[in-house]
């Protein structure tokens, strides 16, 4: 199966050549978006029953007006046998290759929606997509619990009224100030902080910074996972699988990125440990 393995040479002293741009697009699609290539084949050609195993279809050429996909219709090529080359029009044609990303994503989403409708609203035929959410291991569950309680108990409004014992003072100008009451305690400070005053003072002092860092880090991790889900893993944004993984990213963080990759590799025959299905 002919697949571009290296970028074509660029024009010396200038922007990348057309051949180099095309090679970069094809390499990226075949390496990271094989699910989309399969969707193109299933929706835009008569090969509606094509699968990704054991030999996934390959994008072997691209122009401003067409995609060329090479595949084995039977998915069981014989020694010396020739693969089938199928051309799919890009309608309307692109004005330049700068449009490739947006147009290819739009075509994949259109194909995904059409296949789901064709199947009566059920799961599409995209066997390269991540189709389930898995649970983390014990360490991941503990991390998720700790992050979740931080997100809840250190949230603005909750941290002053529920998490820490506080009292309110009124300044000479009439401003209200909330202060930590070190003579009292709450269920949170007794249970999670074991009543340890230095730790309670530290977390109270930096409560806003602490909560902001935790939220910020997990938002970044959720954004990274969202990009992988929609692109590499072929998951529709807004669906149940997407929502499940994003929820885990918000509480588990990095572990969910690793687990999603392993689950996708296991489900698509690329190897991986996967996990317990939710």
PDB file of N, CA and C in Angstrom, residues 104-172:
ATOM      1  N   UNK A 104     -11.616  19.193   5.924  1.00  0.00           N
ATOM      2  CA  UNK A 104     -11.539  17.767   6.220  1.00  0.00           C
ATOM      3  C   UNK A 104     -12.309  17.420   7.496  1.00  0.00           C
ATOM      4  N   UNK A 105     -12.243  18.310   8.482  1.00  0.00           N
ATOM      5  CA  UNK A 105     -13.022  18.097   9.706  1.00  0.00           C
ATOM      6  C   UNK A 105     -14.513  18.151   9.388  1.00  0.00           C
ATOM      7  N   UNK A 106     -14.924  19.117   8.569  1.00  0.00           N
ATOM      8  CA  UNK A 106     -16.338  19.253   8.210  1.00  0.00           C
ATOM      9  C   UNK A 106     -16.832  18.019   7.458  1.00  0.00           C
ATOM     10  N   UNK A 107     -16.008  17.488   6.565  1.00  0.00           N
ATOM     11  CA  UNK A 107     -16.389  16.283   5.823  1.00  0.00           C
ATOM     12  C   UNK A 107     -16.528  15.089   6.753  1.00  0.00           C
ATOM     13  N   UNK A 108     -15.628  14.975   7.727  1.00  0.00           N
ATOM     14  CA  UNK A 108     -15.701  13.861   8.673  1.00  0.00           C
ATOM     15  C   UNK A 108     -16.954  13.968   9.538  1.00  0.00           C
ATOM     16  N   UNK A 109     -17.280  15.177   9.979  1.00  0.00           N
ATOM     17  CA  UNK A 109     -18.475  15.361  10.805  1.00  0.00           C
ATOM     18  C   UNK A 109     -19.733  15.079  10.001  1.00  0.00           C
ATOM     19  N   UNK A 110     -19.761  15.508   8.740  1.00  0.00           N
ATOM     20  CA  UNK A 110     -20.912  15.227   7.878  1.00  0.00           C
ATOM     21  C   UNK A 110     -21.079  13.725   7.672  1.00  0.00           C
ATOM     22  N   UNK A 111     -19.961  13.035   7.457  1.00  0.00           N
ATOM     23  CA  UNK A 111     -20.011  11.586   7.268  1.00  0.00           C
ATOM     24  C   UNK A 111     -20.478  10.884   8.535  1.00  0.00           C
ATOM     25  N   UNK A 112     -19.963  11.319   9.684  1.00  0.00           N
ATOM     26  CA  UNK A 112     -20.355  10.718  10.966  1.00  0.00           C
ATOM     27  C   UNK A 112     -21.858  10.876  11.189  1.00  0.00           C
ATOM     28  N   UNK A 113     -22.385  12.076  10.978  1.00  0.00           N
ATOM     29  CA  UNK A 113     -23.809  12.323  11.180  1.00  0.00           C
ATOM     30  C   UNK A 113     -24.647  11.478  10.234  1.00  0.00           C
ATOM     31  N   UNK A 114     -24.231  11.395   8.978  1.00  0.00           N
ATOM     32  CA  UNK A 114     -24.992  10.631   7.993  1.00  0.00           C
ATOM     33  C   UNK A 114     -25.007   9.144   8.327  1.00  0.00           C
ATOM     34  N   UNK A 115     -23.877   8.618   8.770  1.00  0.00           N
ATOM     35  CA  UNK A 115     -23.801   7.199   9.114  1.00  0.00           C
ATOM     36  C   UNK A 115     -24.661   6.882  10.329  1.00  0.00           C
ATOM     37  N   UNK A 116     -24.698   7.801  11.290  1.00  0.00           N
ATOM     38  CA  UNK A 116     -25.537   7.580  12.464  1.00  0.00           C
ATOM     39  C   UNK A 116     -27.016   7.577  12.078  1.00  0.00           C
ATOM     40  N   UNK A 117     -27.414   8.493  11.188  1.00  0.00           N
ATOM     41  CA  UNK A 117     -28.809   8.528  10.743  1.00  0.00           C
ATOM     42  C   UNK A 117     -29.135   7.285   9.922  1.00  0.00           C
ATOM     43  N   UNK A 118     -28.195   6.864   9.098  1.00  0.00           N
ATOM     44  CA  UNK A 118     -28.405   5.679   8.269  1.00  0.00           C
ATOM     45  C   UNK A 118     -28.608   4.442   9.125  1.00  0.00           C
ATOM     46  N   UNK A 119     -27.967   4.455  10.288  1.00  0.00           N
ATOM     47  CA  UNK A 119     -28.098   3.302  11.179  1.00  0.00           C
ATOM     48  C   UNK A 119     -29.246   3.429  12.150  1.00  0.00           C
ATOM     49  N   UNK A 120     -30.176   4.362  11.900  1.00  0.00           N
ATOM     50  CA  UNK A 120     -31.331   4.518  12.767  1.00  0.00           C
ATOM     51  C   UNK A 120     -31.007   5.187  14.077  1.00  0.00           C
ATOM     52  N   UNK A 121     -29.967   6.026  14.071  1.00  0.00           N
ATOM     53  CA  UNK A 121     -29.613   6.738  15.298  1.00  0.00           C
ATOM     54  C   UNK A 121     -28.661   5.962  16.174  1.00  0.00           C
ATOM     55  N   UNK A 122     -28.263   4.784  15.715  1.00  0.00           N
ATOM     56  CA  UNK A 122     -27.367   3.965  16.526  1.00  0.00           C
ATOM     57  C   UNK A 122     -25.923   4.302  16.268  1.00  0.00           C
ATOM     58  N   UNK A 123     -25.060   3.427  16.672  1.00  0.00           N
ATOM     59  CA  UNK A 123     -23.622   3.644  16.518  1.00  0.00           C
ATOM     60  C   UNK A 123     -23.230   3.537  15.053  1.00  0.00           C
ATOM     61  N   UNK A 124     -22.392   4.397  14.585  1.00  0.00           N
ATOM     62  CA  UNK A 124     -21.964   4.365  13.202  1.00  0.00           C
ATOM     63  C   UNK A 124     -21.015   3.206  12.960  1.00  0.00           C
ATOM     64  N   UNK A 125     -20.661   3.051  11.684  1.00  0.00           N
ATOM     65  CA  UNK A 125     -19.786   1.946  11.306  1.00  0.00           C
ATOM     66  C   UNK A 125     -18.321   2.290  11.496  1.00  0.00           C
ATOM     67  N   UNK A 126     -18.026   3.392  12.104  1.00  0.00           N
ATOM     68  CA  UNK A 126     -16.645   3.822  12.273  1.00  0.00           C
ATOM     69  C   UNK A 126     -15.956   2.985  13.344  1.00  0.00           C
ATOM     70  N   UNK A 127     -15.268   1.941  12.908  1.00  0.00           N
ATOM     71  CA  UNK A 127     -14.614   1.044  13.858  1.00  0.00           C
ATOM     72  C   UNK A 127     -13.271   1.575  14.321  1.00  0.00           C
ATOM     73  N   UNK A 128     -12.905   2.782  13.866  1.00  0.00           N
ATOM     74  CA  UNK A 128     -11.657   3.382  14.330  1.00  0.00           C
ATOM     75  C   UNK A 128     -11.897   4.377  15.450  1.00  0.00           C
ATOM     76  N   UNK A 129     -13.152   4.564  15.839  1.00  0.00           N
ATOM     77  CA  UNK A 129     -13.470   5.559  16.840  1.00  0.00           C
ATOM     78  C   UNK A 129     -13.495   4.964  18.242  1.00  0.00           C
ATOM     79  N   UNK A 130     -13.234   5.821  19.219  1.00  0.00           N
ATOM     80  CA  UNK A 130     -13.335   5.441  20.626  1.00  0.00           C
ATOM     81  C   UNK A 130     -14.806   5.440  20.994  1.00  0.00           C
ATOM     82  N   UNK A 131     -15.330   4.300  21.410  1.00  0.00           N
ATOM     83  CA  UNK A 131     -16.759   4.181  21.625  1.00  0.00           C
ATOM     84  C   UNK A 131     -17.191   3.934  23.056  1.00  0.00           C
ATOM     85  N   UNK A 132     -16.301   4.058  24.012  1.00  0.00           N
ATOM     86  CA  UNK A 132     -16.673   3.789  25.404  1.00  0.00           C
ATOM     87  C   UNK A 132     -15.838   4.631  26.351  1.00  0.00           C
ATOM     88  N   UNK A 133     -16.322   4.730  27.574  1.00  0.00           N
ATOM     89  CA  UNK A 133     -15.609   5.422  28.656  1.00  0.00           C
ATOM     90  C   UNK A 133     -15.196   4.369  29.674  1.00  0.00           C
ATOM     91  N   UNK A 134     -13.965   4.426  30.123  1.00  0.00           N
ATOM     92  CA  UNK A 134     -13.480   3.451  31.100  1.00  0.00           C
ATOM     93  C   UNK A 134     -13.132   4.127  32.422  1.00  0.00           C
ATOM     94  N   UNK A 135     -13.178   3.339  33.481  1.00  0.00           N
ATOM     95  CA  UNK A 135     -12.888   3.857  34.817  1.00  0.00           C
ATOM     96  C   UNK A 135     -11.392   3.833  35.116  1.00  0.00           C
ATOM     97  N   UNK A 136     -10.905   4.758  35.929  1.00  0.00           N
ATOM     98  CA  UNK A 136      -9.490   4.745  36.321  1.00  0.00           C
ATOM     99  C   UNK A 136      -9.211   3.643  37.329  1.00  0.00           C
ATOM    100  N   UNK A 137      -7.922   3.403  37.561  1.00  0.00           N
ATOM    101  CA  UNK A 137      -7.531   2.435  38.586  1.00  0.00           C
ATOM    102  C   UNK A 137      -7.675   3.093  39.964  1.00  0.00           C
ATOM    103  N   UNK A 138      -7.250   2.382  41.013  1.00  0.00           N
ATOM    104  CA  UNK A 138      -7.429   2.879  42.373  1.00  0.00           C
ATOM    105  C   UNK A 138      -6.744   4.221  42.582  1.00  0.00           C
ATOM    106  N   UNK A 139      -5.525   4.365  42.073  1.00  0.00           N
ATOM    107  CA  UNK A 139      -4.805   5.633  42.222  1.00  0.00           C
ATOM    108  C   UNK A 139      -5.577   6.760  41.540  1.00  0.00           C
ATOM    109  N   UNK A 140      -6.081   6.475  40.344  1.00  0.00           N
ATOM    110  CA  UNK A 140      -6.847   7.484  39.622  1.00  0.00           C
ATOM    111  C   UNK A 140      -8.127   7.874  40.343  1.00  0.00           C
ATOM    112  N   UNK A 141      -8.774   6.894  40.974  1.00  0.00           N
ATOM    113  CA  UNK A 141      -9.993   7.182  41.728  1.00  0.00           C
ATOM    114  C   UNK A 141      -9.708   8.071  42.937  1.00  0.00           C
ATOM    115  N   UNK A 142      -8.585   7.787  43.618  1.00  0.00           N
ATOM    116  CA  UNK A 142      -8.211   8.610  44.776  1.00  0.00           C
ATOM    117  C   UNK A 142      -7.917  10.041  44.335  1.00  0.00           C
ATOM    118  N   UNK A 143      -7.151  10.183  43.256  1.00  0.00           N
ATOM    119  CA  UNK A 143      -6.842  11.521  42.737  1.00  0.00           C
ATOM    120  C   UNK A 143      -8.127  12.249  42.348  1.00  0.00           C
ATOM    121  N   UNK A 144      -9.039  11.530  41.695  1.00  0.00           N
ATOM    122  CA  UNK A 144     -10.299  12.131  41.270  1.00  0.00           C
ATOM    123  C   UNK A 144     -11.104  12.621  42.464  1.00  0.00           C
ATOM    124  N   UNK A 145     -11.135  11.823  43.538  1.00  0.00           N
ATOM    125  CA  UNK A 145     -11.871  12.214  44.735  1.00  0.00           C
ATOM    126  C   UNK A 145     -11.268  13.468  45.362  1.00  0.00           C
ATOM    127  N   UNK A 146      -9.943  13.509  45.465  1.00  0.00           N
ATOM    128  CA  UNK A 146      -9.279  14.662  46.075  1.00  0.00           C
ATOM    129  C   UNK A 146      -9.500  15.931  45.258  1.00  0.00           C
ATOM    130  N   UNK A 147      -9.416  15.796  43.935  1.00  0.00           N
ATOM    131  CA  UNK A 147      -9.629  16.967  43.079  1.00  0.00           C
ATOM    132  C   UNK A 147     -11.081  17.419  43.153  1.00  0.00           C
ATOM    133  N   UNK A 148     -12.011  16.469  43.147  1.00  0.00           N
ATOM    134  CA  UNK A 148     -13.427  16.816  43.192  1.00  0.00           C
ATOM    135  C   UNK A 148     -13.778  17.559  44.479  1.00  0.00           C
ATOM    136  N   UNK A 149     -13.277  17.068  45.605  1.00  0.00           N
ATOM    137  CA  UNK A 149     -13.582  17.763  46.859  1.00  0.00           C
ATOM    138  C   UNK A 149     -12.930  19.140  46.910  1.00  0.00           C
ATOM    139  N   UNK A 150     -11.786  19.289  46.246  1.00  0.00           N
ATOM    140  CA  UNK A 150     -11.150  20.608  46.165  1.00  0.00           C
ATOM    141  C   UNK A 150     -11.991  21.565  45.322  1.00  0.00           C
ATOM    142  N   UNK A 151     -12.468  21.073  44.166  1.00  0.00           N
ATOM    143  CA  UNK A 151     -13.286  21.913  43.297  1.00  0.00           C
ATOM    144  C   UNK A 151     -14.555  22.379  44.006  1.00  0.00           C
ATOM    145  N   UNK A 152     -15.115  21.496  44.833  1.00  0.00           N
ATOM    146  CA  UNK A 152     -16.369  21.830  45.512  1.00  0.00           C
ATOM    147  C   UNK A 152     -16.127  22.690  46.743  1.00  0.00           C
ATOM    148  N   UNK A 153     -15.256  22.235  47.651  1.00  0.00           N
ATOM    149  CA  UNK A 153     -15.117  22.886  48.944  1.00  0.00           C
ATOM    150  C   UNK A 153     -14.266  24.149  48.924  1.00  0.00           C
ATOM    151  N   UNK A 154     -13.490  24.363  47.857  1.00  0.00           N
ATOM    152  CA  UNK A 154     -12.702  25.586  47.768  1.00  0.00           C
ATOM    153  C   UNK A 154     -13.289  26.573  46.764  1.00  0.00           C
ATOM    154  N   UNK A 155     -14.478  26.266  46.259  1.00  0.00           N
ATOM    155  CA  UNK A 155     -15.142  27.187  45.334  1.00  0.00           C
ATOM    156  C   UNK A 155     -15.519  28.476  46.061  1.00  0.00           C
ATOM    157  N   UNK A 156     -15.433  29.613  45.381  1.00  0.00           N
ATOM    158  CA  UNK A 156     -15.809  30.889  46.009  1.00  0.00           C
ATOM    159  C   UNK A 156     -17.229  30.813  46.574  1.00  0.00           C
ATOM    160  N   UNK A 157     -17.393  31.309  47.770  1.00  0.00           N
ATOM    161  CA  UNK A 157     -18.686  31.261  48.436  1.00  0.00           C
ATOM    162  C   UNK A 157     -18.814  30.056  49.348  1.00  0.00           C
ATOM    163  N   UNK A 158     -18.418  28.899  48.839  1.00  0.00           N
ATOM    164  CA  UNK A 158     -18.476  27.680  49.647  1.00  0.00           C
ATOM    165  C   UNK A 158     -17.341  27.662  50.658  1.00  0.00           C
ATOM    166  N   UNK A 159     -16.153  28.083  50.234  1.00  0.00           N
ATOM    167  CA  UNK A 159     -14.979  27.995  51.098  1.00  0.00           C
ATOM    168  C   UNK A 159     -15.134  28.848  52.363  1.00  0.00           C
ATOM    169  N   UNK A 160     -15.809  29.990  52.254  1.00  0.00           N
ATOM    170  CA  UNK A 160     -15.989  30.863  53.419  1.00  0.00           C
ATOM    171  C   UNK A 160     -17.166  30.444  54.299  1.00  0.00           C
ATOM    172  N   UNK A 161     -18.174  29.834  53.685  1.00  0.00           N
ATOM    173  CA  UNK A 161     -19.396  29.531  54.431  1.00  0.00           C
ATOM    174  C   UNK A 161     -19.475  28.101  54.954  1.00  0.00           C
ATOM    175  N   UNK A 162     -18.779  27.173  54.292  1.00  0.00           N
ATOM    176  CA  UNK A 162     -18.899  25.758  54.647  1.00  0.00           C
ATOM    177  C   UNK A 162     -17.567  25.139  55.041  1.00  0.00           C
ATOM    178  N   UNK A 163     -16.539  25.401  54.252  1.00  0.00           N
ATOM    179  CA  UNK A 163     -15.274  24.675  54.404  1.00  0.00           C
ATOM    180  C   UNK A 163     -14.518  25.068  55.665  1.00  0.00           C
ATOM    181  N   UNK A 164     -14.357  26.374  55.907  1.00  0.00           N
ATOM    182  CA  UNK A 164     -13.584  26.853  57.048  1.00  0.00           C
ATOM    183  C   UNK A 164     -14.485  27.580  58.049  1.00  0.00           C
ATOM    184  N   UNK A 165     -14.118  27.516  59.331  1.00  0.00           N
ATOM    185  CA  UNK A 165     -14.854  28.302  60.335  1.00  0.00           C
ATOM    186  C   UNK A 165     -14.446  29.763  60.213  1.00  0.00           C
ATOM    187  N   UNK A 166     -15.418  30.624  60.069  1.00  0.00           N
ATOM    188  CA  UNK A 166     -15.109  32.042  59.857  1.00  0.00           C
ATOM    189  C   UNK A 166     -16.007  32.945  60.695  1.00  0.00           C
ATOM    190  N   UNK A 167     -15.622  34.209  60.759  1.00  0.00           N
ATOM    191  CA  UNK A 167     -16.472  35.236  61.356  1.00  0.00           C
ATOM    192  C   UNK A 167     -16.293  36.511  60.545  1.00  0.00           C
ATOM    193  N   UNK A 168     -17.224  37.396  60.679  1.00  0.00           N
ATOM    194  CA  UNK A 168     -17.225  38.620  59.883  1.00  0.00           C
ATOM    195  C   UNK A 168     -17.003  39.841  60.763  1.00  0.00           C
ATOM    196  N   UNK A 169     -16.145  40.740  60.316  1.00  0.00           N
ATOM    197  CA  UNK A 169     -15.895  42.004  61.017  1.00  0.00           C
ATOM    198  C   UNK A 169     -16.293  43.168  60.123  1.00  0.00           C
ATOM    199  N   UNK A 170     -16.549  44.281  60.751  1.00  0.00           N
ATOM    200  CA  UNK A 170     -16.926  45.493  60.018  1.00  0.00           C
ATOM    201  C   UNK A 170     -15.874  46.563  60.291  1.00  0.00           C
ATOM    202  N   UNK A 171     -15.280  47.080  59.246  1.00  0.00           N
ATOM    203  CA  UNK A 171     -14.255  48.112  59.398  1.00  0.00           C
ATOM    204  C   UNK A 171     -14.907  49.456  59.677  1.00  0.00           C
ATOM    205  N   UNK A 172     -14.071  50.430  59.994  1.00  0.00           N
ATOM    206  CA  UNK A 172     -14.580  51.784  60.283  1.00  0.00           C
ATOM    207  C   UNK A 172     -15.267  52.392  59.066  1.00  0.00           C
TER     208      UNK A 172
END
